[in-house]
Structures are given as structure tokens and as C-alpha cells.
Amino acid sequence: MDANMAVIGLLALPLVGAPLTYLADRLVLRRGGKPRLGQWITLVILLLSLYILAIFWRSETRREGVWLLVGSISLHWDGLSVLLAFTTLLLGSVVTLFSGTYLAGEKAHDKYFPLLLLMIGAIIGLGASNDLFNLWLWFELMAVSTYLLVAFYPQEKGSLEAGVKYLVQSAVGSVLILLAIALTYTFAGTLQLDGIRARFSDLSAPLWVAGCLFIIGFGVKAALVPLHTWLPDAHAQAPSGISAMLSGVVIEAGLVAMLRALTALGAAETHWGILLMGFGALNMLFGNLMALRQHQIKRLLAFSSVAQVGYMLAGIGVGLAYQQPIALAGGMFHLFTHALMKGLAFLAVGALLYALVISHHQHTPLTVEDVCGAAQRYPLASLTLAIALLGLGGLPPLAGFMSKWQILVGGFSAQTNASVALMIFAGLNSVLSLGYYAPIVNRLYRHQASEAVLKGNPLPLVMILPLLIVALGILVLGFVPSLMNPINDWAASSILGFGIR
Amino acid sequence: MVNGWLLLPIGVPWLGCLAVWLVGDRKPRLQHTLAVIFSVLAGATGLALIPWSSQRATLLLPLGGVFDDFRLATDGLSVFLTVVATVIGSLAVIFSVDYMHGEHSLGRYYAFVLFFIGSMSGLVLTTSLLWMFVFWELTALCSYALIAFHNDDPKAVRGGVKALIMTQLGGLGLLFGALWLYAYTGSYDINQFLGNPNVVPPAVLSWMAFGFLIAAAAKSAQFPFQTWLPDAMEAPTPVSALIHAATMVNAGVYLLARFYPAFEAVPGWRLAVMIVGMLSALLAALMALVAFDLKRVLAYSTVSQLGFMVYAVGAGGVFASQFHLMSHSVFKALLFLGAGAVIHGLGTRDMRQMGGLRQSMPFTHAVFMLGALALAGIPILNGFWSKELILEAGLGHGNPAWIAWLMILSTGLTAAYTVRMVSLVFYGNGSKHHHEAHDAGMAMRTALLPLAAGTLSTWLLLGPFYTALKSSLPYHTLELGTVWEEVVKVAGSPEWGMTLGVGMEILREPSTYLVLCVVIVGLVAWLGRSRLASLIATFKGVEKAAQASFGFEAINEAVVQAVQKTGEALRVTQTGYLAWNVFAILLGWLVVLILTMLGRAS
Amino acid sequence: MDYLDGVIVLLVVLGLVGIGIYAIMVSRNLIKIIIGMQVMVKGVLLAFVLAGRVSGNMGLGQSLALTVIVVDTIVAVVALALAVRVRRRFGTLDPRALTTLRR
């Protein structure tokens, strides 16, 4: 299989798999069985996609990137696409493995995996599009599948409320993106990302406006402060596997889409970079301060995602503003490690939530008080949660430390006052974030177990296994961070050198 | 991989950490045994490094990209501190067999202690600033986990989180220093930097120097970060002995000593270091004089003694500071473990409920007295020699005399609070329940005896230690070199002759006798305090201030409160109203648009 | 098409989008909010047609508009389905009732 075939396979597999999964589960249901088949089909499809990605990675021709023409749509597969696809498929497989038992009691079980596959397929496609409109189309497909997944518990008030807010705010953002696309098309005469970039060495006023619209439009999904207000609701109310996907890859997909659109308007790269640096500072501070006083764990983790996006923005902003590949690669690395860490955090909390609440057929949120002493009954779930939280707090030797380090190196290498000041600010924020991560870890390891823990049900191995896999990944990347260097560096260079064939 | 054995002092305890954790809490006996075996093995690997203390063995694992290389290297300083970490670590583990008998979560306890021993070895052995920072944070993580070991006690949790956040905050200084170094040289190699510090511009060098000072102050609980160490005393006592007296808190002093050649020329840096050290030494000694919690007294005393070492580095006495570090880790570990035996026997830390333990705990009394005398600076114990070297360095080299005088005052205060502590705990009339108090057990004695022997004898290593440092640290200028070398020539044997020579020289210096006088005044002042009642009354204000830790606690508290209140106030912004959320999007767009137009115009 | 026509269409685009956002912000009925979303998208469609016209590729502009209509319909369907659920569960369509998640 050559590189082109591999890319086509990657794009097609999840999208073809989605209806297949649904059909399989419906057939099983009709025969009165339990809908377990869909989960395994999904897992097979995702692992197969990962295998194809590996084939692509090892092919000779990949370095120049792959340009494809499907009908009249041109697709471009470069480092950024690989990073996004790898992150999504990896986290997606783990979530699939985790979610089967978690959802066993739910009515809409059969719709979960098809929607998950659809979302994953949309994100992979989003990374590959080389056309503004195509980019929006994938983005919207991703959004629609997540609307349904956020409002997954139709009987729960919170779930519905979060779904409505998420939908309406996303729709407003989507309209802004469309306006920007129309503007760009009017004044650039083309929708090809590389074509637009090649055309302008200086932007006219309407294109500047389009750039702002892109930042805000995609920024709604990427949770820039103050557009983040939907995030804590949606991430806290969704089923835990979906929370992991939303925090781990969906907001990052928004970020990648924004990057793609902005690199097309690359003539003003410095300006966009500085704006993103500003948003980065705002996100870090706001997210951390808000998380400091939260009592519901999933909501706390959601606010921490707002803060973590800030670090990525800082890396990407410095990278764009000062043409620093190190900072960009750091931002990309943090995108990956954050997916692992936040994914793990949500899954581990989900495991606890399942054991303490959901297996009793309830849907109350898990508070920090509920997990007191959880380590005694659920040692592995607690350990992995602790690893995820401390990793998010930036403690070595966990992956989160290394990716933040790379961002900081990038900021200092730029050797400008603004970038260095932003990095110092990021460092201070990282310390501040320990103020809410550390107490949770302490609570997990109490002797005096909370009532919820005492009444909790045992956890099945199939839920623990995915947690252990991700935790191992976080540890390994902490000691050997350079494993991800080739992908990160390629992603960074394909952003900075975008469209150069 | 050449010299892979250099990984052993890190790897062996880490392996032990994994083993103890995997055994699980259902087999406490096996856990105790495994922990002792692995820590003793670690101690052996540390001691096995000694032949490499005067030559450089290096290990380099390339990582690539901004992560550069993982480097380990031996020299006098790193081998010495590895030995301290692993040997005292193994003694603390042996002590724990008695002290932690019957506790919950032994697996977590031993795993973190062993993890700490390995991390500390890594911290001193590595010559890459990135990995130094990694190990630096790892020790902080272990310290946090062990302070908050009793997670159900809110005080312990608060102490742990406080220690973690304060050392992290200071650690940022080290972090940014490492980043600057990489930004200008593309490498984290420490020795390359020490060989030629001018690879970074002077302004940046000065940022780095003061950043490292902040990091060192936070790690070593120096002014103005000293408040976390007393609160860290919620940790089990062997941990206090190991981490918060003998090893981790020394990392700050080690950092300053290691980078002294690069920063000594930075204007104002040495003075700042001296002032930080002096203030810590003085203020902490005053606080030790009024505290009633036995472990807190020892904690303040640690801050104060670390202040001496920091001061020594600033005064140019790098060797004196490291020599005092050796003495201090031995006698302070002894004092802490002795205090642990007392606390274990009595079940309280309040010195007002102690007294008269001389009779019921004769063994503990004997070894504790040795440690206390060394702390007070009485000849011929190890604390005496190293403290004299520090003060000598302070009085020479054209250092400001007023700081040196204040340091001498601190030695007097040290003597006073030591006598106060010893007399409160072991002398006087005991209160009632002391008959049940039992003396130290077998494992405790096994740990205490070597430390007591060390307190008596480590100063004899002065000569070999000096030779090792001198031959392996090419960029350091060690003080007093010429005078000593003459003595060596006369004595014949280079190493032991030097011990003799320096000993003679210390005894010849007039300042030695001055300091001894101050020490004796300090001793007498406490014993005869009833006669000095009127004098003491005038210091009532100082006492009150000292009990309130000179207001630093209040400042900490205010900062924490302000941050928490801001967080709470900001929660209003999450209104929950869809209309407001959409309005925020619109507003965000407007702001971005205006900023963009302004940016475009400029 | 001359310049003035373009400006007029642009004003209509902005007007429609503005009306839509305004409706979303002030409506007290979820259905009206969904209608507001629809109005916004209609403005965007006009913008695409205008863009196609200006850049001289009318066909592309129209096909983009058509695609947007399809996607927008799907979003509207999902939104209406949610609205039905909200009405059943909350007993009202007032968005001000949807404020259980806050702070």
C-alpha cells in the first residue's frame, strides 16, 4: 500500500464503519441480544486505521506530504494531519474499549459508537482538508456528531441543557466561519488554502476582518476565553468517554482548524500569533482560577481544559509570531500529551463515577468529597487518576511536564520580552494549577473512605485496562519525550512552511 | 552505553520502590524487609562511587531535539552528596522499621522514600540542567507525598501542598535559568556553562544568578520562603530526618555551590546570597528559641544551619559550606531520628510534656546529646570544625564585617536554643506518664549508632574531602588553598596531613576562640535565664514576633486567600444564561476586530 | 452587477446575521432561537451568492450555498429534537429555565 492509498483508507474507514456499526447493533437488538457487537467493530476499525497510519508513516514518500484530488476537492496530508489523526485514533480506541461497560445500562447505547466513529472520521478529514469550505464541512460534521453525544442522556436535565447551549453557541461560531469564508472567497477568488497563501504578501482590510472571524468562529470550539462558556457544561455532562474525546481532541481540532485557516492568511502571521498569545495568557489565568473553586470533579477538569488550551495557544502563538518551530512543535506536543492526560483523567473519573454512581443507576455528579479514600477500594483507578492530574499540573517525569517544557524553550528561544514574559506567566500558572490538582490526589489517598466509596460496586477489568495503557504512555513519554519529536517537528514545519510544494 | 553503572544509585532504589509497591499492603513484613534490602543496596552503590570522587566518569544518553542529552557525571561534590543521600536514606529506612510498625499504607510510604533516594542521587549526579530540574521536582513531589502521608489530617495535607507549591514557585527560578541557558547555547550542559559563563550575555547571566538564588532559597527553606519547612514537620519523623534535614533541603545549597564559579562575578549576587543566609540563620534561630514543638525547633534549627551554609557560599567559602553540609546532615539526621525515638516512645511532640527522659531513655539521651553538642558547635564534634570554617571564610575575603558579626551572634543563639531543647526534653522533672516511655528499639538503635559515630568522626575526612573536591571541580576556586598545601608538604601524607593542618590552623585562629566564647555565653544565658529576667523582658516583643514567625505566615495566608477569593468571585462570569454566552462571543469578536485594526494601523 | 448592488446585498447579509444573533440573545423561546439561527444562515447564503458573483464563479457560489443549506437543515433538525426533549423534561421552552448549570 502506498502513501496515497493509505490516506484514502484513513479517510474512508471510520466513515464507512459508522453506519456498519449502527446496523450491526440494530440487528443484534432486533434479535433481542445485547448490543455489544458495535463496540468491537468500532475498536477493530480504529485499530485498523492506526495500522494504516503506521504504514503511511513508514512509506518512503511521506516526507513531502500527500496531495490528493477526490473529485474537485483537494486534500493535503501533512504533519499536522498525521498528529491530529494519531491523537484522535489513539484516544478513540481507548475510549471505545472503556465505554462498552460504562454505557451498558443506557437506552441509546446503539447510537454511541456510530456517532463516535463519525466524529473521529470527521476530525481525521478536518486535518486533511486543503480548502476552506471543505474544512468547514468536516468541522460541522464533527460538531453535529458531538451535539448528539453531549445530550446523550435524554432524561437528564443537565445533559439537555448542556446540549442546547453547546449547539446554539457552536452554530453562532459556525456562522462567523461561513461569513469569513465568503469574505475570503470574495477577495481572494479561491478557497484553496495554499492558493490563498501564495497569492498575498499583504492582506487587504476585508481579509483582516475574515481573519478575526476565523479566530472567533473556530475559537468557540477551541474554547478561547470568553467564548468558552459552553465547555464546562458540555464536558461535565457528557458520558465520560465523550468528555475524554471532547477535551482530548475536539477542542484541539477546533484549534487545528483555526490554524489552517490562519495559515492561509499567513501574510499577517505575526499579528495572529500575538493575538493567540494574548488568548493563551487569558485562558491559562481564567481556567485555573475558575477550576480552583469547583466541587464537581468533571467540571473542574473541564475548566482545567480551558487552562491547558492556553498553554497550547501560547506555544502556537509564539511559534507564529516569531517563526519559532520549537514553540510550535511544543504546542503540538502539548496537544498530544494533553489528549492523553485529560483523556486519562476523564476516563479514570468516569471509572470512579461508574463504580460509585452509574452502576447504582443514578446520574448525580461526582464531587471531590465523594472520591475521598477511593484508593483503598479502587487502587488502580485512583493511581491512574493521580498520574493524570499530576501530569496536568506539570510535574516531571510525566508527559505534561515535557510538553510544557518544550513550549517554554520555544518562548525563551524567541528571546523577545513578550514571549519570555508569557512563558514566565505560564510557569506561574502551572504552579497555581497544582493548588487544585494536588488536594484531589490527597483526597484519593485518605484512610477514611467516603460513604459513596463504601457503597461502591467493583470495577470490571475492561475499564481498568484502558486506564493502565494511557498511564503507561504518559510515563514513557515523560522519560523519553523525544519519541514524539518526529511527528511534532513535522507538524510544526508543515504549519510554518505551509503550502510550499 | 558506557558507564551504565552510573545509573545504579538511581535505579536500585527505584527498583525497590516498584518492588515494595507491587508487594502490596497485605504483607507488611515483606515490605519492611524489601525496603531495608533495597535501601542498603542503594547505600552500597553510593559508597561504591567513592573511588570516582576525584575523577570524572560520565554517562550520556542522547534524547534529541530540545530535550538534549541525559547526562550523568561523577565529581567530588556529586559523589559526596550521593553518598549522603543513599547512606542516610538507608539508615532512615532501617529506623522506619520500628517507627512505622503497624502503620497503614506502608507500600506508599516506602515506595516514596525509596523513590526519593533515587531522585536525590539523580539530582546531584546529573550534569544536564533539564534533568537536574526534573530530579529537583521529583524530590519535591516525594516531599509533598510524604508530608501529606497522613492524608486524613488536614494539617498534614495543608503542609504538603504548601511545601509543594512554595518549592515549585521557587523552582521556576531554576527552570527559567535552564531555559535561558538553552536559548543561548542550545544545550543544558552544566560543565560547559561553568567553563565559560560568558556564553550568555551579562544581563541574562544576572537573571539566571538571581533565579537560581530564588530556587535555592525555596528548596532550602531560606528567607523569605522559610515558612514551609516547619509545616512540613507533619511528615513521619524518619522522613523529616531524611528529606527535611539531611538531603533534599541541602539541594539549594548544592545548587549555589555548584554554580558559584559562574555567578560569583555577577554584581550584587554574592551580597544577596550572604544576606539571605544571614537573615535565615538569625530569624530561624530566634524562632527556635521560642517554639515548644520538638520537631518544629529542629526544623527552625535546620533553616538556621542551612542559612550558615548559604552564607558560606556567598562569602566565597564553597568548601566550608559543603563541609558543614556534611556535618549537618549527619548530626541533624541523628537529632531528628533521636527526636523520632522520643516521640515514638511518648506519643507527643510538645516539649512541655516531656522532661526527665534522661532516666527512662538512656540510649536516646546519650546519642541525642552528641548531636546537640555538635549543633551547638562544641569541639571536637564535627559541627564545631565546619562552623569555624564558615565563620573564618566570612571574616576573610573582604566580606562585609557586619554580616559576619550577625552570624557569630547566631552561633550564640544556636547554643542557647540547643540547651533549652535538651533541658526541656531530657532534664528537669518529668511529668507523670513517662514511666511507660520505652527507649529506642533494635532497628532504631541500628540507625542511630552509625550516625552518632559519624558525629564524632566525620570531621576527620576534611583532608580527603578537600582533595577530592579540588581535583574534580576545575572551575571552582576553593578557599585557603595555599596555606593548607604548605601544611600538607610538611606533613607528608597529602590527605590526612591536611586534616591535621587545617585543624591546627582553626585552633590557631583568634576568631575560633571568639566564637567559642559566644557559644559559651549562649549556653550560660539559657541556664542562667532567671538572673537575666529583666534583660529578657526587653526582648518580649522579639519573642512575640518570633512566635508569629515574623509575619511571613500572615503574608502567605493573605496571598492564598486573595487567590481563592478571586477564583470565587470570577465564578459569577459563568452565568448559565445562553444570552450572555452568545453576547460574550459577539463581544470577543469586537475586541479582536478592534485590536486587529489597531495592529494593522501601526 | 455594479458596485452599489454589491453594497446593498452586503447590507442585507449583515442585517440578516444581525437579526439572527439579536433573536438568539433576546428570545424567550427555544423555537424562536432556532429560527434566529436559521435567519443567520440565510444571510450567509446570500453572502456566498454574492461572493460567487463578485469572483465571477456563480456556479461555485451556488453549490456552496446549497451545501450550507443541507448542513444547516441537519443542525436545525438536531436542535428541534433537543427542543422537544427540553419541553418534555423542563416543561417550558424558556432558555432562562436552562440555567441549572452555572458557576
PDB file of N, CA and C in Angstrom, chain B residues 258-310:
ATOM      1  N   ARG B 258      27.456  24.650  43.352  1.00  0.00           N
ATOM      2  CA  ARG B 258      27.790  24.138  42.023  1.00  0.00           C
ATOM      3  C   ARG B 258      27.968  25.281  41.028  1.00  0.00           C
ATOM      4  N   PHE B 259      27.094  26.291  41.113  1.00  0.00           N
ATOM      5  CA  PHE B 259      27.136  27.351  40.110  1.00  0.00           C
ATOM      6  C   PHE B 259      27.912  28.579  40.573  1.00  0.00           C
ATOM      7  N   TYR B 260      28.541  28.471  41.728  1.00  0.00           N
ATOM      8  CA  TYR B 260      29.279  29.622  42.248  1.00  0.00           C
ATOM      9  C   TYR B 260      30.283  30.190  41.239  1.00  0.00           C
ATOM     10  N   PRO B 261      31.071  29.346  40.542  1.00  0.00           N
ATOM     11  CA  PRO B 261      32.054  29.909  39.625  1.00  0.00           C
ATOM     12  C   PRO B 261      31.425  30.756  38.525  1.00  0.00           C
ATOM     13  N   ALA B 262      30.207  30.395  38.115  1.00  0.00           N
ATOM     14  CA  ALA B 262      29.579  31.140  37.019  1.00  0.00           C
ATOM     15  C   ALA B 262      29.029  32.474  37.504  1.00  0.00           C
ATOM     16  N   PHE B 263      28.562  32.497  38.754  1.00  0.00           N
ATOM     17  CA  PHE B 263      27.810  33.675  39.207  1.00  0.00           C
ATOM     18  C   PHE B 263      28.611  34.592  40.107  1.00  0.00           C
ATOM     19  N   GLU B 264      29.813  34.186  40.515  1.00  0.00           N
ATOM     20  CA  GLU B 264      30.479  34.981  41.556  1.00  0.00           C
ATOM     21  C   GLU B 264      30.741  36.407  41.100  1.00  0.00           C
ATOM     22  N   ALA B 265      30.896  36.583  39.785  1.00  0.00           N
ATOM     23  CA  ALA B 265      31.214  37.923  39.301  1.00  0.00           C
ATOM     24  C   ALA B 265      29.968  38.761  39.047  1.00  0.00           C
ATOM     25  N   VAL B 266      28.783  38.175  39.174  1.00  0.00           N
ATOM     26  CA  VAL B 266      27.559  38.948  38.928  1.00  0.00           C
ATOM     27  C   VAL B 266      27.420  39.993  40.027  1.00  0.00           C
ATOM     28  N   PRO B 267      27.282  41.258  39.651  1.00  0.00           N
ATOM     29  CA  PRO B 267      27.265  42.307  40.676  1.00  0.00           C
ATOM     30  C   PRO B 267      26.108  42.108  41.655  1.00  0.00           C
ATOM     31  N   GLY B 268      26.411  42.178  42.928  1.00  0.00           N
ATOM     32  CA  GLY B 268      25.375  42.112  43.951  1.00  0.00           C
ATOM     33  C   GLY B 268      24.951  40.715  44.322  1.00  0.00           C
ATOM     34  N   TRP B 269      25.353  39.721  43.535  1.00  0.00           N
ATOM     35  CA  TRP B 269      24.833  38.372  43.788  1.00  0.00           C
ATOM     36  C   TRP B 269      25.376  37.810  45.098  1.00  0.00           C
ATOM     37  N   ARG B 270      26.681  37.949  45.285  1.00  0.00           N
ATOM     38  CA  ARG B 270      27.259  37.365  46.497  1.00  0.00           C
ATOM     39  C   ARG B 270      26.691  38.039  47.747  1.00  0.00           C
ATOM     40  N   LEU B 271      26.543  39.339  47.683  1.00  0.00           N
ATOM     41  CA  LEU B 271      25.985  40.051  48.836  1.00  0.00           C
ATOM     42  C   LEU B 271      24.559  39.548  49.122  1.00  0.00           C
ATOM     43  N   ALA B 272      23.786  39.391  48.032  1.00  0.00           N
ATOM     44  CA  ALA B 272      22.405  38.919  48.211  1.00  0.00           C
ATOM     45  C   ALA B 272      22.394  37.536  48.845  1.00  0.00           C
ATOM     46  N   VAL B 273      23.287  36.672  48.391  1.00  0.00           N
ATOM     47  CA  VAL B 273      23.341  35.325  48.959  1.00  0.00           C
ATOM     48  C   VAL B 273      23.675  35.400  50.445  1.00  0.00           C
ATOM     49  N   MET B 274      24.660  36.234  50.763  1.00  0.00           N
ATOM     50  CA  MET B 274      25.059  36.347  52.173  1.00  0.00           C
ATOM     51  C   MET B 274      23.902  36.860  53.022  1.00  0.00           C
ATOM     52  N   ILE B 275      23.183  37.856  52.516  1.00  0.00           N
ATOM     53  CA  ILE B 275      22.092  38.432  53.310  1.00  0.00           C
ATOM     54  C   ILE B 275      20.970  37.418  53.498  1.00  0.00           C
ATOM     55  N   VAL B 276      20.649  36.682  52.417  1.00  0.00           N
ATOM     56  CA  VAL B 276      19.617  35.651  52.548  1.00  0.00           C
ATOM     57  C   VAL B 276      20.023  34.646  53.615  1.00  0.00           C
ATOM     58  N   GLY B 277      21.273  34.197  53.550  1.00  0.00           N
ATOM     59  CA  GLY B 277      21.745  33.221  54.519  1.00  0.00           C
ATOM     60  C   GLY B 277      21.714  33.775  55.935  1.00  0.00           C
ATOM     61  N   MET B 278      22.187  35.020  56.085  1.00  0.00           N
ATOM     62  CA  MET B 278      22.265  35.614  57.419  1.00  0.00           C
ATOM     63  C   MET B 278      20.872  35.768  58.016  1.00  0.00           C
ATOM     64  N   LEU B 279      19.931  36.313  57.218  1.00  0.00           N
ATOM     65  CA  LEU B 279      18.578  36.517  57.745  1.00  0.00           C
ATOM     66  C   LEU B 279      17.948  35.194  58.150  1.00  0.00           C
ATOM     67  N   SER B 280      18.151  34.164  57.306  1.00  0.00           N
ATOM     68  CA  SER B 280      17.568  32.861  57.660  1.00  0.00           C
ATOM     69  C   SER B 280      18.177  32.347  58.946  1.00  0.00           C
ATOM     70  N   ALA B 281      19.509  32.435  59.033  1.00  0.00           N
ATOM     71  CA  ALA B 281      20.193  31.899  60.213  1.00  0.00           C
ATOM     72  C   ALA B 281      19.695  32.601  61.474  1.00  0.00           C
ATOM     73  N   LEU B 282      19.608  33.921  61.401  1.00  0.00           N
ATOM     74  CA  LEU B 282      19.282  34.705  62.586  1.00  0.00           C
ATOM     75  C   LEU B 282      17.805  34.535  62.976  1.00  0.00           C
ATOM     76  N   LEU B 283      16.918  34.748  62.008  1.00  0.00           N
ATOM     77  CA  LEU B 283      15.495  34.711  62.325  1.00  0.00           C
ATOM     78  C   LEU B 283      15.066  33.316  62.775  1.00  0.00           C
ATOM     79  N   ALA B 284      15.574  32.296  62.077  1.00  0.00           N
ATOM     80  CA  ALA B 284      15.163  30.945  62.434  1.00  0.00           C
ATOM     81  C   ALA B 284      15.697  30.580  63.818  1.00  0.00           C
ATOM     82  N   ALA B 285      16.902  31.061  64.158  1.00  0.00           N
ATOM     83  CA  ALA B 285      17.435  30.763  65.483  1.00  0.00           C
ATOM     84  C   ALA B 285      16.549  31.388  66.550  1.00  0.00           C
ATOM     85  N   LEU B 286      16.088  32.612  66.301  1.00  0.00           N
ATOM     86  CA  LEU B 286      15.189  33.260  67.251  1.00  0.00           C
ATOM     87  C   LEU B 286      13.887  32.482  67.400  1.00  0.00           C
ATOM     88  N   MET B 287      13.380  31.982  66.271  1.00  0.00           N
ATOM     89  CA  MET B 287      12.121  31.239  66.337  1.00  0.00           C
ATOM     90  C   MET B 287      12.320  29.917  67.068  1.00  0.00           C
ATOM     91  N   ALA B 288      13.478  29.306  66.871  1.00  0.00           N
ATOM     92  CA  ALA B 288      13.756  28.043  67.560  1.00  0.00           C
ATOM     93  C   ALA B 288      13.795  28.251  69.065  1.00  0.00           C
ATOM     94  N   LEU B 289      14.150  29.465  69.454  1.00  0.00           N
ATOM     95  CA  LEU B 289      14.296  29.756  70.876  1.00  0.00           C
ATOM     96  C   LEU B 289      12.947  29.816  71.597  1.00  0.00           C
ATOM     97  N   VAL B 290      11.864  30.034  70.842  1.00  0.00           N
ATOM     98  CA  VAL B 290      10.573  30.213  71.497  1.00  0.00           C
ATOM     99  C   VAL B 290       9.564  29.119  71.179  1.00  0.00           C
ATOM    100  N   ALA B 291       9.909  28.194  70.259  1.00  0.00           N
ATOM    101  CA  ALA B 291       8.942  27.170  69.880  1.00  0.00           C
ATOM    102  C   ALA B 291       8.887  26.069  70.927  1.00  0.00           C
ATOM    103  N   PHE B 292       7.751  25.365  71.022  1.00  0.00           N
ATOM    104  CA  PHE B 292       7.604  24.306  72.020  1.00  0.00           C
ATOM    105  C   PHE B 292       7.434  22.921  71.392  1.00  0.00           C
ATOM    106  N   ASP B 293       7.178  22.889  70.092  1.00  0.00           N
ATOM    107  CA  ASP B 293       7.074  21.615  69.400  1.00  0.00           C
ATOM    108  C   ASP B 293       8.489  21.138  69.090  1.00  0.00           C
ATOM    109  N   LEU B 294       8.845  19.939  69.573  1.00  0.00           N
ATOM    110  CA  LEU B 294      10.216  19.458  69.422  1.00  0.00           C
ATOM    111  C   LEU B 294      10.657  19.439  67.960  1.00  0.00           C
ATOM    112  N   LYS B 295       9.779  18.921  67.085  1.00  0.00           N
ATOM    113  CA  LYS B 295      10.166  18.839  65.685  1.00  0.00           C
ATOM    114  C   LYS B 295      10.269  20.214  65.039  1.00  0.00           C
ATOM    115  N   ARG B 296       9.412  21.140  65.494  1.00  0.00           N
ATOM    116  CA  ARG B 296       9.495  22.495  64.929  1.00  0.00           C
ATOM    117  C   ARG B 296      10.803  23.149  65.332  1.00  0.00           C
ATOM    118  N   VAL B 297      11.228  22.939  66.573  1.00  0.00           N
ATOM    119  CA  VAL B 297      12.514  23.504  66.998  1.00  0.00           C
ATOM    120  C   VAL B 297      13.604  22.994  66.080  1.00  0.00           C
ATOM    121  N   LEU B 298      13.579  21.686  65.823  1.00  0.00           N
ATOM    122  CA  LEU B 298      14.594  21.119  64.945  1.00  0.00           C
ATOM    123  C   LEU B 298      14.471  21.678  63.531  1.00  0.00           C
ATOM    124  N   ALA B 299      13.240  21.903  63.089  1.00  0.00           N
ATOM    125  CA  ALA B 299      13.046  22.456  61.747  1.00  0.00           C
ATOM    126  C   ALA B 299      13.621  23.864  61.653  1.00  0.00           C
ATOM    127  N   TYR B 300      13.313  24.710  62.665  1.00  0.00           N
ATOM    128  CA  TYR B 300      13.884  26.057  62.662  1.00  0.00           C
ATOM    129  C   TYR B 300      15.399  25.970  62.698  1.00  0.00           C
ATOM    130  N   SER B 301      15.893  25.030  63.489  1.00  0.00           N
ATOM    131  CA  SER B 301      17.336  24.903  63.578  1.00  0.00           C
ATOM    132  C   SER B 301      17.922  24.504  62.224  1.00  0.00           C
ATOM    133  N   THR B 302      17.189  23.657  61.473  1.00  0.00           N
ATOM    134  CA  THR B 302      17.657  23.297  60.136  1.00  0.00           C
ATOM    135  C   THR B 302      17.721  24.530  59.241  1.00  0.00           C
ATOM    136  N   VAL B 303      16.654  25.335  59.273  1.00  0.00           N
ATOM    137  CA  VAL B 303      16.653  26.552  58.469  1.00  0.00           C
ATOM    138  C   VAL B 303      17.867  27.400  58.832  1.00  0.00           C
ATOM    139  N   SER B 304      18.099  27.505  60.134  1.00  0.00           N
ATOM    140  CA  SER B 304      19.192  28.350  60.591  1.00  0.00           C
ATOM    141  C   SER B 304      20.543  27.811  60.122  1.00  0.00           C
ATOM    142  N   GLN B 305      20.738  26.499  60.254  1.00  0.00           N
ATOM    143  CA  GLN B 305      22.011  25.917  59.829  1.00  0.00           C
ATOM    144  C   GLN B 305      22.191  26.001  58.322  1.00  0.00           C
ATOM    145  N   LEU B 306      21.098  25.811  57.573  1.00  0.00           N
ATOM    146  CA  LEU B 306      21.186  25.975  56.122  1.00  0.00           C
ATOM    147  C   LEU B 306      21.549  27.412  55.795  1.00  0.00           C
ATOM    148  N   GLY B 307      21.050  28.330  56.619  1.00  0.00           N
ATOM    149  CA  GLY B 307      21.433  29.730  56.455  1.00  0.00           C
ATOM    150  C   GLY B 307      22.942  29.898  56.554  1.00  0.00           C
ATOM    151  N   PHE B 308      23.563  29.197  57.496  1.00  0.00           N
ATOM    152  CA  PHE B 308      25.029  29.245  57.611  1.00  0.00           C
ATOM    153  C   PHE B 308      25.691  28.799  56.316  1.00  0.00           C
ATOM    154  N   MET B 309      25.159  27.714  55.751  1.00  0.00           N
ATOM    155  CA  MET B 309      25.785  27.197  54.527  1.00  0.00           C
ATOM    156  C   MET B 309      25.607  28.153  53.364  1.00  0.00           C
ATOM    157  N   VAL B 310      24.393  28.697  53.247  1.00  0.00           N
ATOM    158  CA  VAL B 310      24.150  29.640  52.156  1.00  0.00           C
ATOM    159  C   VAL B 310      25.060  30.850  52.322  1.00  0.00           C
TER     160      VAL B 310
END
